């Protein structure tokens, strides 16, 4: 059984509005509830550590799901700070060498098939693994004037998703090292790569998208409407 750290301490600036996007209502439930359900309903997930903002006044708590613990701790200024805080707040009986999942609260549409594949392949990897998808569009480098400077080669380029799966202590140390070096870390894998490690890429579904803008939320609402047809 495995714990998941769920960074949920963001402000949602790119989304806009007063309410942080992870608490926006979707079909009568806050967005984060779908994310936590997707994790807690998986048989391999033991519990979740939800990392919320220091001044969060929206988190209403969540009863244990199927007897699985839902814990909270306070996050930090950046996502990486929140993830590190979540790792540090995990129960003491989560061993240093145990694998831990890190999954964005803002990715509510995680499929169990993807989580199965990530766990199967990642737990067998000496470093760990991330869900990701190959870049399938042509990539352009923008100039300052809004014109196209050049087309970037897209061979072997992938878009990182979450969950990302690493051993508790190894990830904590990698994140702390990046923090100490003042390096901005945008995902857990980047911190591990800085240590010279090469996490495994596990191809995931394109619909494991992150809710960043209102258009993403509309997409999720449509996806949900199709689930119950
Ligand atoms: N200091 C932070 C920043 C982000 N997150 C979380 O990390 C996930 C992915 O981050 P992102 O989509 O960038 O969320 P926000 O930071 O809220 O968005 P924005 O950058 O538009 O403010 C989200 O679940 C967010 O709540 C976090 O726990 N702590
Ligand atoms: C972790 C992540 O979701 C992988 O793509 C992404 O890096 C989060 O970026 P954000 O700017 O913090 O949303």
Short mmCIF file of C-alpha atoms and ligand atoms in Angstrom, two decimals:
data_model
loop_
_atom_site.label_atom_id
_atom_site.label_comp_id
_atom_site.label_asym_id
_atom_site.label_seq_id
_atom_site.Cartn_x
_atom_site.Cartn_y
_atom_site.Cartn_z
CA UNK A 1 0.00 0.00 0.00
CA UNK A 2 1.25 3.42 -0.90
CA UNK A 3 0.70 7.00 0.26
CA UNK A 4 -0.04 9.90 -2.02
CA UNK A 5 1.00 13.50 -1.42
CA UNK A 6 -1.49 15.87 -3.06
CA UNK A 7 -0.21 19.45 -3.53
CA UNK A 8 -3.32 21.63 -3.14
CA UNK A 9 -1.90 24.87 -1.78
CA UNK A 10 -1.91 26.91 -4.99
CA UNK A 11 -3.81 30.14 -5.60
CA UNK A 12 -4.91 29.39 -9.12
CA UNK A 13 -3.69 32.76 -10.45
CA UNK A 14 -3.87 31.67 -14.10
CA UNK A 15 -7.45 30.51 -13.57
CA UNK A 16 -8.47 33.78 -11.97
CA UNK A 17 -11.16 34.47 -9.41
CA UNK A 18 -11.11 34.51 -5.63
CA UNK A 19 -11.68 30.81 -5.03
CA UNK A 20 -8.60 28.64 -5.60
CA UNK A 21 -9.42 26.36 -8.54
CA UNK A 22 -9.08 23.15 -6.52
CA UNK A 23 -12.24 24.21 -4.63
CA UNK A 24 -14.36 25.19 -7.62
CA UNK A 25 -17.72 23.45 -7.74
CA UNK A 26 -18.08 20.75 -10.37
CA UNK A 27 -21.36 18.88 -10.34
CA UNK A 28 -21.97 19.82 -6.72
CA UNK A 29 -18.51 18.76 -5.43
CA UNK A 30 -15.23 20.66 -5.14
CA UNK A 31 -12.75 19.80 -7.88
CA UNK A 32 -10.30 18.31 -5.36
CA UNK A 33 -12.87 15.70 -4.33
CA UNK A 34 -12.61 14.06 -7.77
CA UNK A 35 -8.82 13.95 -7.49
CA UNK A 36 -8.91 12.44 -4.00
CA UNK A 37 -11.59 9.94 -5.02
CA UNK A 38 -9.48 8.80 -7.97
CA UNK A 39 -6.56 8.11 -5.62
CA UNK A 40 -8.39 6.72 -2.58
CA UNK A 41 -10.59 4.39 -4.63
CA UNK A 42 -7.48 2.64 -5.97
CA UNK A 43 -6.71 -0.54 -4.03
CA UNK A 44 -2.98 0.21 -3.84
CA UNK A 45 -3.41 3.64 -2.25
CA UNK A 46 -3.30 3.56 1.55
CA UNK A 47 -4.02 7.24 2.26
CA UNK A 48 -3.45 10.79 1.15
CA UNK A 49 -1.60 13.75 2.59
CA UNK A 50 -3.32 16.87 1.23
CA UNK A 51 -1.05 19.90 1.30
CA UNK A 52 -3.16 23.04 1.74
CA UNK A 53 -2.24 26.71 1.97
CA UNK A 54 -1.29 28.09 5.37
CA UNK A 55 -4.28 30.45 5.20
CA UNK A 56 -6.64 28.04 3.45
CA UNK A 57 -10.21 28.72 4.56
CA UNK A 58 -11.90 26.52 1.98
CA UNK A 59 -10.77 23.03 2.95
CA UNK A 60 -13.75 21.40 4.58
CA UNK A 61 -12.02 18.21 5.52
CA UNK A 62 -12.93 14.88 4.07
CA UNK A 63 -13.94 11.82 5.94
CA UNK A 64 -11.74 8.84 5.54
CA UNK A 65 -12.72 7.14 2.31
CA UNK A 66 -13.24 3.42 2.70
CA UNK A 67 -11.38 3.74 6.01
CA UNK A 68 -8.37 5.29 4.28
CA UNK A 69 -6.77 8.28 6.07
CA UNK A 70 -7.03 11.78 4.60
CA UNK A 71 -4.44 13.93 6.39
CA UNK A 72 -3.52 17.57 5.81
CA UNK A 73 -0.49 19.76 6.31
CA UNK A 74 0.48 23.31 5.32
CA UNK A 75 2.18 24.01 2.01
CA UNK A 76 4.69 26.59 0.90
CA UNK A 77 5.25 29.42 -1.53
CA UNK A 78 6.00 27.16 -4.49
CA UNK A 79 4.63 23.77 -5.52
CA UNK A 80 7.97 22.10 -4.74
CA UNK A 81 7.89 23.56 -1.21
CA UNK A 82 4.42 22.12 -0.75
CA UNK A 83 5.46 18.69 -1.98
CA UNK A 84 8.46 18.67 0.37
CA UNK A 85 6.22 19.69 3.27
CA UNK A 86 3.83 16.89 2.40
CA UNK A 87 6.61 14.30 2.31
CA UNK A 88 7.92 15.51 5.67
CA UNK A 89 4.42 15.34 7.18
CA UNK A 90 3.77 11.71 6.20
CA UNK A 91 3.35 9.33 9.14
CA UNK A 92 6.59 8.07 10.68
CA UNK A 93 5.73 4.50 9.69
CA UNK A 94 6.14 5.42 6.00
CA UNK A 95 9.68 4.14 5.56
CA UNK A 96 12.39 6.22 3.89
CA UNK A 97 12.69 3.70 1.07
CA UNK A 98 8.97 3.41 0.44
CA UNK A 99 7.56 4.65 -2.84
CA UNK A 100 5.21 7.65 -2.56
CA UNK A 101 2.95 9.12 -5.24
CA UNK A 102 2.79 12.88 -5.82
CA UNK A 103 -0.34 13.96 -7.67
CA UNK A 104 -1.64 17.46 -8.40
CA UNK A 105 -4.97 18.32 -6.82
CA UNK A 106 -5.58 20.09 -10.15
CA UNK A 107 -5.55 16.82 -12.12
CA UNK A 108 -9.00 15.35 -11.29
CA UNK A 109 -9.33 12.91 -14.18
CA UNK A 110 -6.72 10.29 -13.28
CA UNK A 111 -7.68 6.86 -14.60
CA UNK A 112 -6.99 3.72 -12.55
CA UNK A 113 -5.51 2.07 -15.65
CA UNK A 114 -2.85 4.80 -15.72
CA UNK A 115 -2.18 4.44 -12.00
CA UNK A 116 -1.93 0.66 -12.40
CA UNK A 117 0.66 1.05 -15.15
CA UNK A 118 2.64 3.69 -13.24
CA UNK A 119 2.79 1.50 -10.12
CA UNK A 120 3.58 -1.69 -12.04
CA UNK A 121 6.45 -0.16 -13.98
CA UNK A 122 7.56 2.47 -11.47
CA UNK A 123 7.82 0.23 -8.42
CA UNK A 124 10.05 -2.05 -10.48
CA UNK A 125 12.36 0.80 -11.46
CA UNK A 126 15.47 1.61 -9.40
CA UNK A 127 14.62 5.34 -9.47
CA UNK A 128 10.87 5.73 -10.00
CA UNK A 129 8.59 6.88 -12.80
CA UNK A 130 6.20 9.54 -14.01
CA UNK A 131 3.08 9.52 -16.14
CA UNK A 132 3.67 11.51 -19.31
CA UNK A 133 2.56 11.78 -22.95
CA UNK A 134 4.60 12.33 -26.11
CA UNK A 135 4.42 15.75 -27.77
CA UNK A 136 2.30 15.29 -30.90
CA UNK A 137 2.05 18.89 -32.12
CA UNK A 138 4.68 20.92 -33.93
CA UNK A 139 6.40 23.22 -31.42
CA UNK A 140 7.19 26.85 -32.18
CA UNK A 141 9.60 29.18 -30.33
CA UNK A 142 7.94 32.59 -29.97
CA UNK A 143 9.80 35.85 -30.58
CA UNK A 144 9.22 39.02 -28.56
CA UNK A 145 7.12 40.44 -31.38
CA UNK A 146 4.61 37.59 -31.35
CA UNK A 147 6.09 36.11 -34.47
CA UNK A 148 7.68 32.68 -34.75
CA UNK A 149 11.42 32.52 -34.22
CA UNK A 150 11.76 28.86 -35.17
CA UNK A 151 10.29 25.40 -35.01
CA UNK A 152 11.70 23.30 -32.20
CA UNK A 153 12.52 19.63 -32.80
CA UNK A 154 9.92 17.51 -31.02
CA UNK A 155 11.57 14.11 -31.33
CA UNK A 156 11.61 12.39 -27.94
CA UNK A 157 9.84 15.33 -26.22
CA UNK A 158 7.20 14.35 -23.68
CA UNK A 159 4.78 16.32 -21.50
CA UNK A 160 5.06 15.39 -17.83
CA UNK A 161 1.88 14.62 -15.93
CA UNK A 162 1.30 13.47 -12.38
CA UNK A 163 1.23 11.16 -10.46
CA UNK A 164 4.97 10.90 -10.16
CA UNK A 165 6.38 8.01 -8.13
CA UNK A 166 9.57 8.15 -6.09
CA UNK A 167 11.00 6.84 -2.84
CA UNK A 168 10.15 9.10 0.11
CA UNK A 169 13.62 9.98 1.38
CA UNK A 170 15.30 10.13 -2.03
CA UNK A 171 12.69 12.58 -3.31
CA UNK A 172 12.76 14.65 -0.11
CA UNK A 173 16.53 14.98 -0.33
CA UNK A 174 16.40 15.88 -4.03
CA UNK A 175 13.77 18.56 -3.41
CA UNK A 176 15.69 19.93 -0.43
CA UNK A 177 18.88 20.07 -2.50
CA UNK A 178 17.15 22.01 -5.27
CA UNK A 179 15.61 24.34 -2.67
CA UNK A 180 19.02 24.95 -1.10
CA UNK A 181 20.51 25.64 -4.54
CA UNK A 182 17.72 28.12 -5.31
CA UNK A 183 16.67 26.11 -8.35
CA UNK A 184 12.99 26.43 -9.37
CA UNK A 185 11.58 22.90 -9.61
CA UNK A 186 8.40 22.39 -11.63
CA UNK A 187 7.96 18.68 -11.08
CA UNK A 188 9.43 15.98 -8.83
CA UNK A 189 11.25 14.32 -11.71
CA UNK A 190 13.26 17.50 -12.32
CA UNK A 191 14.60 17.36 -8.77
CA UNK A 192 15.60 13.73 -9.27
CA UNK A 193 17.19 14.49 -12.64
CA UNK A 194 19.33 17.17 -10.94
CA UNK A 195 20.76 14.31 -8.89
CA UNK A 196 21.81 12.57 -12.09
CA UNK A 197 18.93 10.09 -11.95
CA UNK A 198 16.77 9.07 -14.93
CA UNK A 199 13.15 8.39 -13.93
CA UNK A 200 11.11 6.14 -16.22
CA UNK A 201 8.55 7.67 -18.58
CA UNK A 202 5.20 5.84 -18.45
CA UNK A 203 2.79 6.86 -21.19
CA UNK A 204 -0.52 8.05 -19.80
CA UNK A 205 -3.88 9.08 -21.18
CA UNK A 206 -4.24 12.51 -22.75
CA UNK A 207 -7.28 13.19 -20.57
CA UNK A 208 -5.18 13.30 -17.39
CA UNK A 209 -5.01 17.05 -17.96
CA UNK A 210 -4.36 19.74 -15.40
CA UNK A 211 -7.02 22.33 -14.63
CA UNK A 212 -5.11 25.57 -15.19
CA UNK A 213 -7.59 27.85 -17.00
CA UNK A 214 -11.41 28.06 -17.26
CA UNK A 215 -11.24 26.20 -20.58
CA UNK A 216 -9.70 23.22 -18.76
CA UNK A 217 -12.57 23.23 -16.27
CA UNK A 218 -15.10 23.27 -19.10
CA UNK A 219 -13.28 20.29 -20.62
CA UNK A 220 -13.47 18.40 -17.32
CA UNK A 221 -17.19 19.17 -16.97
CA UNK A 222 -17.71 17.70 -20.44
CA UNK A 223 -15.62 14.63 -19.58
CA UNK A 224 -17.72 14.11 -16.46
CA UNK A 225 -20.93 14.44 -18.44
CA UNK A 226 -19.77 11.64 -20.71
CA UNK A 227 -18.89 9.37 -17.75
CA UNK A 228 -22.49 9.12 -16.62
CA UNK A 229 -24.09 8.60 -20.02
N1 LIG B 1 2.65 26.82 -3.73
C1 LIG B 1 1.93 25.86 -4.37
C2 LIG B 1 1.59 26.00 -5.74
C3 LIG B 1 0.84 25.01 -6.36
N2 LIG B 1 0.45 23.93 -5.61
C4 LIG B 1 -0.36 22.90 -6.22
O1 LIG B 1 0.33 22.31 -7.31
C5 LIG B 1 -0.62 21.86 -8.30
C6 LIG B 1 -0.20 22.30 -9.71
O2 LIG B 1 0.07 23.68 -9.66
P1 LIG B 1 -0.68 24.75 -10.58
O3 LIG B 1 -1.56 24.11 -11.57
O4 LIG B 1 0.33 25.74 -11.04
O5 LIG B 1 -1.64 25.45 -9.50
P2 LIG B 1 -1.57 26.96 -9.01
O6 LIG B 1 -0.18 27.28 -8.53
O7 LIG B 1 -2.70 27.14 -8.07
O8 LIG B 1 -1.87 27.75 -10.37
P3 LIG B 1 -1.25 29.16 -10.80
O9 LIG B 1 0.20 28.87 -11.16
O10 LIG B 1 -2.09 29.53 -12.00
O11 LIG B 1 -1.40 30.09 -9.63
C7 LIG B 1 -1.98 22.40 -7.90
O12 LIG B 1 -2.79 21.35 -7.40
C8 LIG B 1 -1.65 23.43 -6.83
O13 LIG B 1 -2.69 23.54 -5.84
C9 LIG B 1 0.81 23.79 -4.27
O14 LIG B 1 0.44 22.80 -3.62
N3 LIG B 1 1.54 24.76 -3.68
C1 LIG B 2 3.82 18.89 -11.97
C2 LIG B 2 3.22 19.23 -13.31
O1 LIG B 2 1.82 19.06 -13.28
C3 LIG B 2 3.81 18.34 -14.37
O2 LIG B 2 3.42 18.80 -15.65
C4 LIG B 2 3.49 20.70 -13.70
O3 LIG B 2 4.89 20.92 -13.75
C5 LIG B 2 2.89 21.66 -12.69
O4 LIG B 2 3.16 22.95 -13.19
P1 LIG B 2 2.41 24.17 -12.50
O5 LIG B 2 2.86 25.39 -13.24
O6 LIG B 2 2.85 24.15 -11.05
O7 LIG B 2 0.96 23.88 -12.69
#
